[in-house]
Coordinates of C-alpha atoms and ligand atoms in Angstrom, one line a residue:
M1 CA -1.6 5.4 22.4
Y2 CA 0.5 3.4 20.1
D3 CA -1.8 2.2 17.3
I4 CA -0.9 -1.1 15.6
S5 CA -2.9 -0.4 12.4
G6 CA -1.2 1.4 9.6
L7 CA 1.9 3.0 10.9
N8 CA 4.2 3.1 7.9
E9 CA 2.4 2.4 4.8
E10 CA 3.1 2.4 1.1
C11 CA 5.7 5.0 0.6
G12 CA 8.5 5.9 -1.8
V13 CA 12.2 6.0 -1.0
F14 CA 15.1 7.4 -3.0
G15 CA 18.8 7.8 -2.5
I16 CA 21.8 9.1 -4.5
W17 CA 25.5 9.0 -3.9
N18 CA 28.1 11.3 -5.3
H19 CA 26.5 13.9 -7.4
N20 CA 26.9 17.7 -7.1
E21 CA 23.2 18.2 -7.5
A22 CA 22.2 15.5 -5.1
A23 CA 19.3 17.4 -3.4
Q24 CA 17.8 18.6 -6.7
L25 CA 18.0 15.1 -8.2
T26 CA 16.4 13.6 -5.1
Y27 CA 13.6 16.2 -5.5
M28 CA 13.1 15.1 -9.1
G29 CA 13.3 11.4 -8.2
L30 CA 10.7 11.9 -5.4
H31 CA 8.5 13.8 -7.8
S32 CA 8.3 10.7 -10.0
L33 CA 7.4 8.6 -6.9
Q34 CA 4.7 11.0 -5.7
H35 CA 2.0 8.5 -6.5
R36 CA 3.4 6.4 -3.7
G37 CA 2.5 9.0 -1.0
Q38 CA 1.1 12.5 -0.9
E39 CA 0.9 13.2 2.8
G40 CA 4.5 14.3 3.4
A41 CA 8.0 14.4 2.0
G42 CA 11.6 14.9 3.1
I43 CA 15.2 15.0 1.9
A44 CA 18.3 14.5 4.0
V45 CA 21.8 15.3 2.6
S46 CA 25.4 14.8 3.4
N47 CA 28.7 16.2 2.1
G48 CA 30.9 13.7 3.9
E49 CA 31.2 15.9 6.9
T50 CA 27.7 17.1 8.0
L51 CA 24.3 15.5 7.6
K52 CA 21.0 17.4 7.7
G53 CA 17.5 17.2 6.5
E54 CA 14.3 19.1 5.6
R55 CA 10.8 17.7 5.6
G56 CA 7.2 18.9 5.5
L57 CA 3.6 17.9 5.1
G58 CA 1.7 17.5 1.9
L59 CA 2.8 17.0 -1.7
L60 CA 6.5 17.3 -2.4
T61 CA 6.1 20.9 -3.8
E62 CA 4.3 21.9 -0.6
A63 CA 6.6 20.0 1.7
I64 CA 10.0 21.1 0.3
S65 CA 9.9 24.8 -0.6
D66 CA 12.5 26.4 -2.9
I67 CA 14.1 27.9 0.3
K68 CA 14.3 24.4 1.9
L69 CA 15.7 22.9 -1.3
E70 CA 18.3 25.7 -1.6
S71 CA 19.5 25.0 2.0
L72 CA 20.2 21.4 1.0
K73 CA 22.5 22.4 -2.0
S74 CA 26.2 21.7 -2.1
H75 CA 25.9 18.2 -0.7
Q76 CA 26.8 15.2 -2.8
H77 CA 24.8 12.5 -1.1
A78 CA 21.1 12.3 -0.3
I79 CA 18.1 10.2 0.6
G80 CA 14.4 11.2 0.3
H81 CA 11.0 10.0 1.1
V82 CA 7.4 10.5 0.1
R83 CA 4.9 9.4 2.7
Y84 CA 1.5 7.8 2.5
A85 CA 0.0 8.2 6.0
T86 CA -3.1 6.9 7.5
S87 CA -5.4 8.7 9.9
G88 CA -4.1 9.3 13.4
N89 CA -0.5 9.6 12.5
K90 CA -0.3 12.5 10.1
G91 CA 1.9 14.7 12.2
I92 CA 5.2 16.3 11.1
E93 CA 7.1 14.1 13.6
N94 CA 6.3 11.1 11.5
I95 CA 7.6 12.6 8.2
Q96 CA 10.9 11.0 7.0
P97 CA 13.8 10.8 6.6
F98 CA 14.6 10.8 10.3
V99 CA 17.9 12.4 11.0
Y100 CA 19.8 11.2 14.1
H101 CA 23.0 12.8 15.6
F102 CA 24.9 10.5 17.9
Y103 CA 28.2 11.3 19.7
D104 CA 30.1 9.2 17.2
M105 CA 28.1 9.4 14.0
S106 CA 25.0 10.8 12.2
V107 CA 22.4 8.7 10.3
A108 CA 19.4 9.5 8.2
V109 CA 16.8 6.8 7.6
C110 CA 13.6 6.4 5.7
H111 CA 11.4 3.4 5.1
N112 CA 8.7 2.0 2.9
G113 CA 6.4 -0.7 4.1
N114 CA 5.2 -2.0 7.4
L115 CA 7.0 -3.9 10.2
I116 CA 4.6 -6.5 11.6
N117 CA 6.5 -7.1 14.8
A118 CA 7.2 -3.3 15.5
Q119 CA 4.8 -3.3 18.4
S120 CA 6.5 -6.1 20.3
L121 CA 10.0 -4.8 19.4
R122 CA 9.0 -1.4 20.6
K123 CA 7.6 -2.7 23.9
A124 CA 10.8 -4.7 24.5
L125 CA 13.0 -1.7 23.6
E126 CA 11.0 0.6 25.9
H127 CA 11.4 -1.8 28.7
Q128 CA 15.2 -1.6 28.1
G129 CA 15.0 2.2 28.3
S130 CA 14.5 3.3 24.7
I131 CA 12.4 6.5 24.3
F132 CA 10.5 6.9 21.0
H133 CA 9.9 10.2 19.4
S134 CA 7.3 9.3 16.8
S135 CA 4.6 6.7 16.3
S136 CA 6.5 5.5 13.2
D137 CA 8.0 2.0 13.3
T138 CA 11.0 3.4 11.3
E139 CA 12.4 4.5 14.6
V140 CA 12.5 0.8 15.8
I141 CA 15.4 0.0 13.4
M142 CA 17.5 2.9 14.6
H143 CA 17.1 1.8 18.3
L144 CA 18.0 -1.8 17.3
I145 CA 21.1 -0.5 15.5
R146 CA 22.3 1.6 18.4
R147 CA 21.7 -1.1 20.9
S148 CA 23.6 -3.6 18.9
K149 CA 27.0 -4.7 20.2
A150 CA 28.2 -5.4 16.7
P151 CA 31.6 -3.9 15.8
S152 CA 30.6 -1.8 12.8
F153 CA 27.5 0.1 11.6
E154 CA 27.1 -2.4 8.7
E155 CA 27.2 -5.4 11.1
A156 CA 24.7 -3.7 13.4
L157 CA 22.4 -2.9 10.5
K158 CA 22.5 -6.6 9.3
E159 CA 21.8 -7.8 12.9
S160 CA 18.8 -5.3 13.1
L161 CA 17.4 -6.3 9.7
R162 CA 17.3 -9.9 10.9
K163 CA 15.1 -8.9 13.9
I164 CA 12.4 -7.0 12.0
K165 CA 9.5 -8.8 10.1
G166 CA 7.2 -7.7 7.4
G167 CA 7.4 -6.0 4.0
F168 CA 9.9 -3.2 3.9
T169 CA 12.6 -1.4 2.2
F170 CA 15.0 1.0 3.9
A171 CA 17.3 3.8 2.7
L172 CA 20.0 5.0 5.1
L173 CA 22.6 7.7 4.8
T174 CA 25.7 8.1 6.9
K175 CA 28.6 10.4 6.2
D176 CA 30.5 7.4 4.7
A177 CA 27.8 5.5 2.7
L178 CA 24.4 5.1 1.3
Y179 CA 22.6 1.9 2.3
G180 CA 19.5 0.1 1.0
A181 CA 17.8 -3.0 2.3
V182 CA 14.9 -5.2 1.3
D183 CA 12.8 -7.6 3.4
P184 CA 13.4 -11.4 3.2
N185 CA 10.5 -11.8 0.8
A186 CA 11.2 -8.8 -1.4
I187 CA 7.6 -7.8 -0.8
R188 CA 8.4 -4.1 -1.4
P189 CA 10.6 -3.2 -4.3
L190 CA 14.0 -1.4 -4.4
V191 CA 16.2 -0.9 -7.4
V192 CA 19.7 0.5 -8.1
G193 CA 20.5 2.8 -11.1
K194 CA 23.6 4.6 -12.3
M195 CA 23.9 8.1 -13.7
K196 CA 26.3 9.0 -16.6
N197 CA 28.7 10.7 -14.2
G198 CA 28.9 7.5 -12.2
A199 CA 26.6 8.5 -9.4
Y200 CA 24.5 5.6 -8.0
I201 CA 20.7 5.9 -7.4
L202 CA 18.5 3.9 -5.1
A203 CA 14.7 4.0 -5.6
S204 CA 11.5 2.3 -4.9
E205 CA 10.7 2.2 -8.6
T206 CA 12.6 2.3 -11.9
C207 CA 10.6 5.3 -13.1
A208 CA 12.8 7.4 -10.7
I209 CA 15.9 6.2 -12.5
D210 CA 14.4 6.9 -15.9
V211 CA 13.3 10.5 -15.2
L212 CA 16.9 11.3 -14.2
G213 CA 18.3 9.7 -17.4
G214 CA 20.0 7.0 -15.4
E215 CA 20.7 3.3 -16.3
F216 CA 19.0 0.5 -14.5
V217 CA 21.6 -1.6 -12.7
R218 CA 19.7 -4.2 -10.7
D219 CA 16.8 -5.1 -8.4
I220 CA 17.7 -5.6 -4.8
H221 CA 16.5 -9.1 -4.0
A222 CA 14.9 -10.8 -1.0
G223 CA 17.1 -10.5 2.1
E224 CA 19.7 -8.3 0.4
Y225 CA 21.2 -5.0 1.4
V226 CA 23.4 -2.7 -0.7
V227 CA 26.2 -0.4 0.4
I228 CA 27.2 2.4 -1.9
N229 CA 30.2 4.5 -1.1
D230 CA 33.3 6.1 -2.8
D231 CA 34.6 2.6 -3.5
G232 CA 31.5 1.7 -5.6
I233 CA 28.6 -0.6 -4.9
R234 CA 28.4 -3.9 -3.0
V235 CA 25.3 -6.1 -2.6
E236 CA 25.2 -8.6 0.2
S237 CA 22.7 -10.8 2.0
Y238 CA 21.7 -10.3 5.7
T239 CA 19.8 -13.5 5.7
H240 CA 19.4 -16.6 3.6
H241 CA 16.0 -17.5 5.0
T242 CA 14.3 -16.0 2.0
T243 CA 11.3 -16.8 -0.2
T244 CA 10.7 -14.3 -3.0
A245 CA 7.1 -13.0 -2.8
I246 CA 6.9 -9.6 -4.5
S247 CA 3.7 -7.7 -3.7
A248 CA 1.2 -8.3 -6.5
M249 CA -0.5 -5.0 -5.5
E250 CA 2.6 -3.2 -6.8
Y251 CA 1.7 -4.5 -10.2
I252 CA -2.0 -4.1 -9.8
Y253 CA -2.3 -0.6 -8.3
F254 CA 0.7 1.0 -6.7
A255 CA 3.5 1.3 -9.1
R256 CA 3.7 3.7 -12.1
P257 CA 2.9 2.1 -15.4
D258 CA 6.4 3.0 -16.8
S259 CA 8.2 1.2 -13.9
T260 CA 9.6 -2.3 -14.3
I261 CA 9.5 -4.7 -11.3
A262 CA 11.6 -7.9 -11.4
G263 CA 11.9 -7.5 -15.2
K264 CA 8.2 -7.1 -15.8
N265 CA 6.9 -3.7 -17.0
V266 CA 3.9 -2.6 -14.9
H267 CA 1.8 -1.4 -17.9
A268 CA 2.4 -4.6 -19.8
V269 CA 1.4 -6.7 -16.8
R270 CA -1.8 -4.7 -16.3
K271 CA -2.7 -5.0 -20.0
Q272 CA -2.1 -8.7 -19.9
S273 CA -4.3 -9.0 -16.8
G274 CA -7.0 -7.2 -18.7
K275 CA -6.7 -9.6 -21.6
Q276 CA -6.9 -12.6 -19.2
L277 CA -9.9 -11.1 -17.5
A278 CA -11.7 -10.8 -20.9
I279 CA -11.0 -14.5 -21.5
E280 CA -12.1 -15.5 -18.1
S281 CA -15.1 -13.2 -17.7
P282 CA -16.5 -11.9 -21.0
A283 CA -19.5 -9.6 -20.9
Q284 CA -22.4 -10.4 -23.3
D285 CA -23.8 -7.7 -25.6
A286 CA -21.4 -5.0 -24.5
D287 CA -20.8 -1.9 -26.7
M288 CA -17.6 -0.6 -25.3
V289 CA -14.9 -1.0 -22.6
I290 CA -14.0 1.9 -20.3
G291 CA -11.3 2.0 -17.6
V292 CA -11.3 3.9 -14.3
P293 CA -8.5 6.5 -14.7
N294 CA -5.6 6.3 -14.1
S295 CA -4.6 3.0 -12.6
S296 CA -7.1 0.9 -14.6
L297 CA -6.5 2.2 -18.1
S298 CA -3.8 -0.4 -19.0
A299 CA -6.1 -3.3 -17.9
A300 CA -9.0 -1.8 -19.8
S301 CA -7.0 -1.5 -23.0
G302 CA -6.1 -5.2 -22.6
Y303 CA -9.7 -6.2 -22.0
A304 CA -10.8 -4.2 -25.1
E305 CA -8.1 -5.7 -27.3
E306 CA -8.9 -9.3 -26.3
S307 CA -12.7 -8.9 -26.6
G308 CA -12.6 -6.9 -29.8
L309 CA -14.8 -4.2 -28.2
P310 CA -14.0 -0.5 -28.7
Y311 CA -11.9 1.1 -26.0
E312 CA -13.6 4.4 -25.0
M313 CA -13.0 7.3 -22.7
G314 CA -16.2 7.2 -20.6
L315 CA -14.6 8.8 -17.5
V316 CA -12.3 11.8 -17.3
K317 CA -10.2 12.5 -14.3
N318 CA -9.2 16.0 -13.3
Q319 CA -5.4 15.5 -12.9
Y320 CA -5.1 18.5 -10.6
V321 CA -7.1 17.3 -7.7
A322 CA -4.3 16.1 -5.5
R323 CA -6.1 14.5 -2.6
T324 CA -9.7 13.4 -1.8
F325 CA -11.6 16.4 -0.6
I326 CA -12.3 15.8 3.0
Q327 CA -15.6 17.5 3.5
P328 CA -17.9 17.7 6.6
T329 CA -21.1 16.6 4.8
Q330 CA -22.1 13.8 2.6
E331 CA -23.4 16.2 0.0
L332 CA -20.0 18.0 -0.2
R333 CA -18.2 14.7 -0.3
E334 CA -20.2 13.6 -3.3
Q335 CA -19.5 17.0 -4.9
G336 CA -15.8 16.3 -4.3
V337 CA -16.0 13.0 -6.1
R338 CA -17.6 14.6 -9.2
V339 CA -14.9 17.3 -9.3
K340 CA -12.3 14.5 -9.3
L341 CA -14.0 12.2 -11.8
S342 CA -16.7 12.8 -14.4
A343 CA -18.6 10.7 -16.9
V344 CA -18.5 11.6 -20.6
K345 CA -22.3 11.7 -21.1
D346 CA -22.3 11.7 -24.9
I347 CA -20.1 8.6 -25.0
V348 CA -21.9 6.4 -22.3
Q349 CA -25.5 7.4 -22.9
D350 CA -27.7 4.3 -23.9
K351 CA -24.6 2.1 -24.0
N352 CA -23.9 -1.3 -22.5
I353 CA -20.6 -0.8 -20.8
V354 CA -17.8 -3.0 -19.5
L355 CA -16.2 -1.0 -16.7
V356 CA -12.7 -2.2 -15.8
D357 CA -11.2 -1.3 -12.5
D358 CA -8.0 -2.5 -10.9
S359 CA -9.5 -3.6 -7.5
I360 CA -12.4 -3.2 -5.2
V361 CA -11.3 -2.7 -1.6
R362 CA -14.1 -1.1 0.4
G363 CA -16.5 -0.8 -2.6
T364 CA -17.2 2.9 -2.2
T365 CA -15.4 4.0 -5.3
S366 CA -17.1 1.5 -7.7
R367 CA -20.5 2.2 -6.2
R368 CA -20.0 6.0 -6.9
I369 CA -18.7 5.4 -10.4
V370 CA -21.5 3.0 -11.3
R371 CA -24.0 5.5 -10.1
M372 CA -22.3 8.3 -12.0
L373 CA -22.4 6.3 -15.2
K374 CA -26.0 5.4 -14.8
D375 CA -26.9 9.0 -14.0
A376 CA -25.1 9.9 -17.3
G377 CA -27.5 7.5 -19.1
A378 CA -25.5 4.2 -19.4
K379 CA -27.9 1.3 -20.1
S380 CA -26.0 -1.5 -18.3
I381 CA -22.7 -1.7 -16.5
H382 CA -20.7 -4.9 -16.2
V383 CA -17.9 -4.3 -13.7
R384 CA -14.7 -6.3 -14.4
I385 CA -11.9 -6.3 -11.8
A386 CA -8.4 -6.9 -13.0
S387 CA -7.4 -8.6 -9.7
P388 CA -8.9 -11.3 -7.6
E389 CA -11.4 -10.8 -4.8
F390 CA -9.7 -8.6 -2.1
M391 CA -10.7 -10.9 0.7
F392 CA -8.0 -10.6 3.3
P393 CA -6.2 -7.7 5.0
S394 CA -2.6 -6.8 4.1
F395 CA -0.1 -6.1 6.8
Y396 CA 2.8 -5.5 4.6
G397 CA 2.4 -1.8 3.9
I398 CA -0.6 -1.1 1.7
D399 CA -3.0 0.5 4.2
V400 CA -5.6 -2.2 4.3
S401 CA -5.0 -3.9 7.6
T402 CA -8.5 -4.7 9.0
T403 CA -11.0 -7.3 7.7
S404 CA -13.9 -5.0 8.5
E405 CA -13.0 -2.6 5.7
L406 CA -13.0 -5.3 3.0
I407 CA -16.3 -5.7 1.2
S408 CA -15.1 -9.1 -0.2
A409 CA -14.6 -10.5 3.3
N410 CA -18.3 -10.8 3.6
K411 CA -19.9 -10.5 0.2
S412 CA -19.8 -12.6 -2.9
P413 CA -19.4 -11.0 -6.4
E414 CA -23.2 -11.3 -6.9
E415 CA -23.8 -9.5 -3.6
I416 CA -21.2 -6.9 -4.4
S417 CA -22.8 -6.3 -7.8
E418 CA -26.1 -5.6 -6.1
H419 CA -24.5 -3.4 -3.5
I420 CA -22.7 -1.2 -6.0
G421 CA -25.7 -1.1 -8.4
A422 CA -24.0 -2.9 -11.3
D423 CA -25.4 -5.4 -13.7
S424 CA -22.7 -7.9 -13.0
V425 CA -19.3 -8.1 -11.3
A426 CA -16.5 -10.5 -12.0
Y427 CA -12.9 -10.8 -10.9
L428 CA -9.6 -12.1 -12.3
S429 CA -8.7 -15.5 -10.9
V430 CA -5.6 -15.9 -8.7
D431 CA -4.0 -18.1 -11.3
G432 CA -4.9 -15.6 -14.0
L433 CA -3.2 -12.9 -12.1
I434 CA 0.0 -14.9 -11.4
D435 CA 0.2 -15.9 -15.1
S436 CA -0.4 -12.3 -16.2
I437 CA 2.5 -11.1 -14.1
G438 CA 4.5 -14.1 -15.2
L439 CA 7.4 -14.1 -12.7
D440 CA 7.6 -17.9 -13.0
E441 CA 9.9 -18.4 -9.9
D442 CA 10.1 -21.9 -8.5
V443 CA 8.4 -20.9 -5.2
P444 CA 4.7 -20.6 -4.1
Y445 CA 2.6 -18.3 -6.2
S446 CA 5.5 -18.0 -8.7
G447 CA 7.3 -15.5 -6.5
L448 CA 4.4 -13.2 -5.7
C449 CA 2.8 -12.1 -2.5
V450 CA -0.9 -12.5 -3.1
E451 CA -2.0 -12.5 0.6
S452 CA -5.0 -10.2 0.1
F453 CA -6.5 -12.8 -2.3
T454 CA -5.5 -16.0 -0.5
G455 CA -4.9 -15.2 3.2
D456 CA -1.5 -16.8 2.8
Y457 CA 1.1 -14.5 4.5
P458 CA 4.7 -15.2 3.3
A459 CA 6.2 -12.9 6.1
G460 CA 3.9 -14.3 8.7
L461 CA 1.4 -12.4 11.0
Y462 CA 3.3 -11.6 14.2
D463 CA 1.6 -8.7 16.1
Y464 CA -1.4 -8.9 13.8
E465 CA -2.2 -12.6 14.5
P466 CA -4.7 -12.2 17.3
N467 CA -6.8 -9.6 15.5
F468 CA -6.6 -11.4 12.2
I469 CA -8.0 -14.6 13.8
D470 CA -10.6 -12.7 15.9
Q471 CA -11.9 -10.9 12.9
L472 CA -12.1 -13.8 10.4
S473 CA -15.5 -13.8 8.7
E474 CA -17.5 -16.9 7.6
R475 CA -16.5 -16.2 4.0
Q476 CA -12.8 -16.0 4.9
K477 CA -13.0 -19.1 7.0
E478 CA -14.6 -21.0 4.2
Y479 CA -11.9 -19.9 1.8
L480 CA -9.1 -20.8 4.1
A481 CA -10.7 -24.3 4.7
N482 CA -10.8 -25.0 1.0
H483 CA -7.3 -23.7 -0.1
K484 CA -3.8 -24.9 0.7
Q485 CA -1.7 -22.5 2.7
Y486 CA 2.1 -22.5 1.9
F487 CA 3.2 -20.3 4.8
D488 CA 2.8 -20.6 8.6
K489 CA 2.2 -17.7 11.0
E490 CA 6.0 -16.9 11.1
G491 CA 6.2 -17.0 7.3
N492 CA 8.1 -20.3 7.2
L493 CA 7.3 -22.6 4.3
N494 CA 4.9 -25.4 5.1
V495 CA 6.2 -28.6 3.5
Ligands
AMP501 P1 -12.6 1.3 -2.6 O1 -13.2 0.0 -3.2 O2 -13.6 2.4 -2.6 O3 -12.0 1.1 -1.3 O4 -11.4 1.7 -3.6 C1 -10.8 0.9 -4.5 C2 -10.0 1.7 -5.4 O5 -8.9 2.3 -4.6 C3 -9.4 0.9 -6.4 O6 -10.0 1.2 -7.6 C4 -7.9 1.3 -6.5 O7 -7.7 2.1 -7.6 C5 -7.7 2.0 -5.3 N1 -6.9 1.3 -4.3 C6 -6.6 0.0 -4.3 N2 -5.8 -0.4 -3.2 C7 -5.6 0.8 -2.5 C8 -4.9 1.1 -1.4 N3 -4.3 0.2 -0.6 N4 -4.9 2.4 -0.9 C9 -5.5 3.3 -1.6 N5 -6.2 3.1 -2.8 C10 -6.3 1.8 -3.2

């Protein structure tokens, strides 16, 4: 059964054109994007004549063995993908890049994000005779391209990009060119870099350019696509119906701290959001600030600096535990959490602690951490969250697409504090977040997508609309009734 929830989620894409070590550099680039997906990885290469790929399940080192990588050598062009999968679609058939061989051309494609009209497009395509091989909505774009009557691949790509909705970036490789594309709101990021030998790089984050010693060239903006071939690089727009709304969650949680999105360094943004949080929600009589490793350390340092409290290491993360231990019993699951994260007893004992985390989604992580710190002897724990209340699902590719999994959809900060066993819980305000990121564009939310905090969906709802409306909680309804919405259900601006 085709499942609407969580098909293609937060992933990392990479591409390189014209380098003798294309596959190896793609491997290194993907390694720096590993935080964006650990369930599978793949690389497709071309030498201008043939196009082929390798893929596998798990971390990059597991998915692409030395033997597989060796087989991809001697090709100058490549794209690659790291995949974050959700339950129910973890099979190898969903691992990208997908490689297609047609009678007249070959294409490899990979994708980051989520297409919110994939289900209806897929239904329509199947009625017209399309046969899908995977449950991934990445296949939809390929069917659209092949069914297009446009005179060239580029025109067919443009036409297809205009039909899909949601938050997405694509990397495509043919024998003649490397293509990249970004959704009409630039919800998901894509950047171009250049190597010293002139080779161009395409990547979800700038950290992939930096690790290869490349130079940042530019962000690909809302509604743009890029063509890189032996003639150089060309950036065009496939639509002018654009409103910049970059996912705030990229800054809050997903991206690596050394990456820069739209000119704003992720660590600096997180640190500023921690400072802002300290101004908005100070904690009385606290002895120290600790952050939840790794994604909250930047925000915690900002909170400490602003509040004048010492920044301490109260929690240590074992960097070698790749994925959450999936264990059959609750007892073993708890054990797994302790292996991953442990409290520094001598530091937290008898102390009043400000615990900074980047977000509370389901509430399970903070509940466990608060208990762990209390078990280690902490006197009081004031939880401070460096993002607003995560009250609404996101359909644009971050794996949180149902209201039922969101604790803030039903509980106030006071109720959450009680639920997780903390002494208080406070969140950064939406305005505080927007100011901390500081994009300052002349569009709603200063150019950010903050749908999870406001229920305002810049790319619309499409296939998700009936469920979204059905599942609205009283708390969500109250929020929506009291706040202006800038976007309608198709993502058009309400004026
Ligand atoms: P929980 O409240 O237990 O669902 O987990 C929240 C924690 O997961 C936060 O501290 C984040 O570090 C992390 N997180 C936030 N958003 C996501 C996401 N979309 N997918 C996976 N982890 C996330």
